[in-house]
Short mmCIF file of C-alpha atoms in Angstrom, two decimals:
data_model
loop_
_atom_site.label_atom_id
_atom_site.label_comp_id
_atom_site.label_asym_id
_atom_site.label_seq_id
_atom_site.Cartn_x
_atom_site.Cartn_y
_atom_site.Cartn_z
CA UNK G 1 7.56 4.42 -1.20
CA UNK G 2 4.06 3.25 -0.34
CA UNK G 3 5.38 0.38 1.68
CA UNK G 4 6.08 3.34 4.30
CA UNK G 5 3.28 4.82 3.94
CA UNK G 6 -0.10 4.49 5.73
CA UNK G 7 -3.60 5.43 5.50
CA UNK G 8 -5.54 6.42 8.72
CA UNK G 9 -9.57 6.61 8.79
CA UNK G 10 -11.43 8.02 12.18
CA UNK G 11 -14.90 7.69 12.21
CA UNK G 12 -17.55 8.54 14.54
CA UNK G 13 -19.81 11.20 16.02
CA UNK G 14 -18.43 14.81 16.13
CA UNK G 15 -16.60 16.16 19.43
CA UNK G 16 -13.86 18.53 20.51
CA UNK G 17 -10.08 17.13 19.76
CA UNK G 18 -10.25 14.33 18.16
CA UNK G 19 -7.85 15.75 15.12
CA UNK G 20 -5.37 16.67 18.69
CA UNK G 21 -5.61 13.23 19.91
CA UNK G 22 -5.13 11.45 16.71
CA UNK G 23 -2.25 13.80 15.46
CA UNK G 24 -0.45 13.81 19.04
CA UNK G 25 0.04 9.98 18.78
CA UNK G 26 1.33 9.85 14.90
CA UNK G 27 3.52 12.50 16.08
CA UNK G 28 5.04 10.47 19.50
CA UNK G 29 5.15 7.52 17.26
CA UNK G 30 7.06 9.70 14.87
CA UNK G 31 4.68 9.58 11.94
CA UNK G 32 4.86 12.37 9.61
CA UNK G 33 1.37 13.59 8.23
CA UNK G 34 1.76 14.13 4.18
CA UNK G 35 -1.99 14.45 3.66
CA UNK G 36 -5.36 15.07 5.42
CA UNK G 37 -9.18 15.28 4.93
CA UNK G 38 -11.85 15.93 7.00
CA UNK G 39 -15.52 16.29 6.66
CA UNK G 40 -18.84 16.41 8.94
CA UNK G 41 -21.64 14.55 7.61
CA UNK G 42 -24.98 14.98 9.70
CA UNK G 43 -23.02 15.02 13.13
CA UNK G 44 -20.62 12.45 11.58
CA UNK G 45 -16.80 12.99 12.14
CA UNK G 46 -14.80 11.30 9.05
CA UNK G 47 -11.05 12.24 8.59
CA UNK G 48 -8.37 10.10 6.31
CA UNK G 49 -4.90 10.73 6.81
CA UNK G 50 -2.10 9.85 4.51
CA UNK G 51 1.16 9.46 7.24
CA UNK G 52 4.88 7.78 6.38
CA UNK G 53 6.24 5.67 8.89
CA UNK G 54 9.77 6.00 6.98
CA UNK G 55 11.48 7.83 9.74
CA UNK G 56 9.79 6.24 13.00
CA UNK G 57 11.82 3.76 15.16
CA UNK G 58 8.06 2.39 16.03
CA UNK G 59 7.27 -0.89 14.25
CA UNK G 60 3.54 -0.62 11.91
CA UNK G 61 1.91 -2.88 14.81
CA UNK G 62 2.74 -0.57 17.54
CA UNK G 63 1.59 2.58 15.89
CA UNK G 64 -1.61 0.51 14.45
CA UNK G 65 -2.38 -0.30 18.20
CA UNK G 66 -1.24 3.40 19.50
CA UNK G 67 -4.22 4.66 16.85
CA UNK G 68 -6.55 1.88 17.87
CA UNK G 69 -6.26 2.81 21.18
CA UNK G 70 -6.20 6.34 20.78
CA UNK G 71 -10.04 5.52 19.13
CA UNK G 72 -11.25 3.83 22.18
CA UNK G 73 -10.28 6.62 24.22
CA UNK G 74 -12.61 8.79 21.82
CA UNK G 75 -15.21 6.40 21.17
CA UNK G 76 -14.45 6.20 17.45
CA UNK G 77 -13.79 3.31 15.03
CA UNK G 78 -10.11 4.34 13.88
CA UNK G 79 -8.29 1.90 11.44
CA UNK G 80 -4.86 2.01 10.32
CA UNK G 81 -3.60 0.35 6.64
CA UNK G 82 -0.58 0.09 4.77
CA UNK G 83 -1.12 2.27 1.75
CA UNK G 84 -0.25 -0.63 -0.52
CA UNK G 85 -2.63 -2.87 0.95
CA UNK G 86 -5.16 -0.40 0.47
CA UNK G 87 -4.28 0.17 -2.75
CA UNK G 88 -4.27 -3.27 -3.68
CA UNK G 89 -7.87 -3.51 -1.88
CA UNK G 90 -9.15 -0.83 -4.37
CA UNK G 91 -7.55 -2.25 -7.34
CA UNK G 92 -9.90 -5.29 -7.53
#
């Protein structure tokens, strides 16, 4: 199952819709949402979101650069993982 799943990290300084922004695009690139955290730190925006990319006819590169891009637009770092890469990562 994790090889459908991905894990999405936005980072940067606080503003109005950036959770609307980044959950628009998983949701045109058909990516459900099964888990998400937020917190503020100092004027810091951080938010990780657990989506599966099961059911979407988008390939992992295309949503990856849909996020990316998405982060640009804000002016925050987002980056976009396969869950088991992640998990491997942390694993070491």
């Amino acid at each position: 199952m994790s090889d459908q799943q991905i894990i999405v990290t936005v980072s940067g300084v606080d503003k109005v819709g950036i959770v609307a922004k980044v959950t628009t695009v998983m949701a045109q690139f058909e990516v459900n949402i099964e888990d998400i955290k937020q917190t503020l730190m100092q004027g810091h925006f951080v938010m990780f979101m657990l989506g599966n990319i099961e059911k979407s006819k988008f390939s992992f590169k295309e949503i990856k650069e849909a996020l990316v891009n998405a982060g640009n637009e804000l002016g925050m770092e987002i980056w976009v993982q396969r869950k088991e890469i992640f998990d491997n990562m942390h694993n070491v």
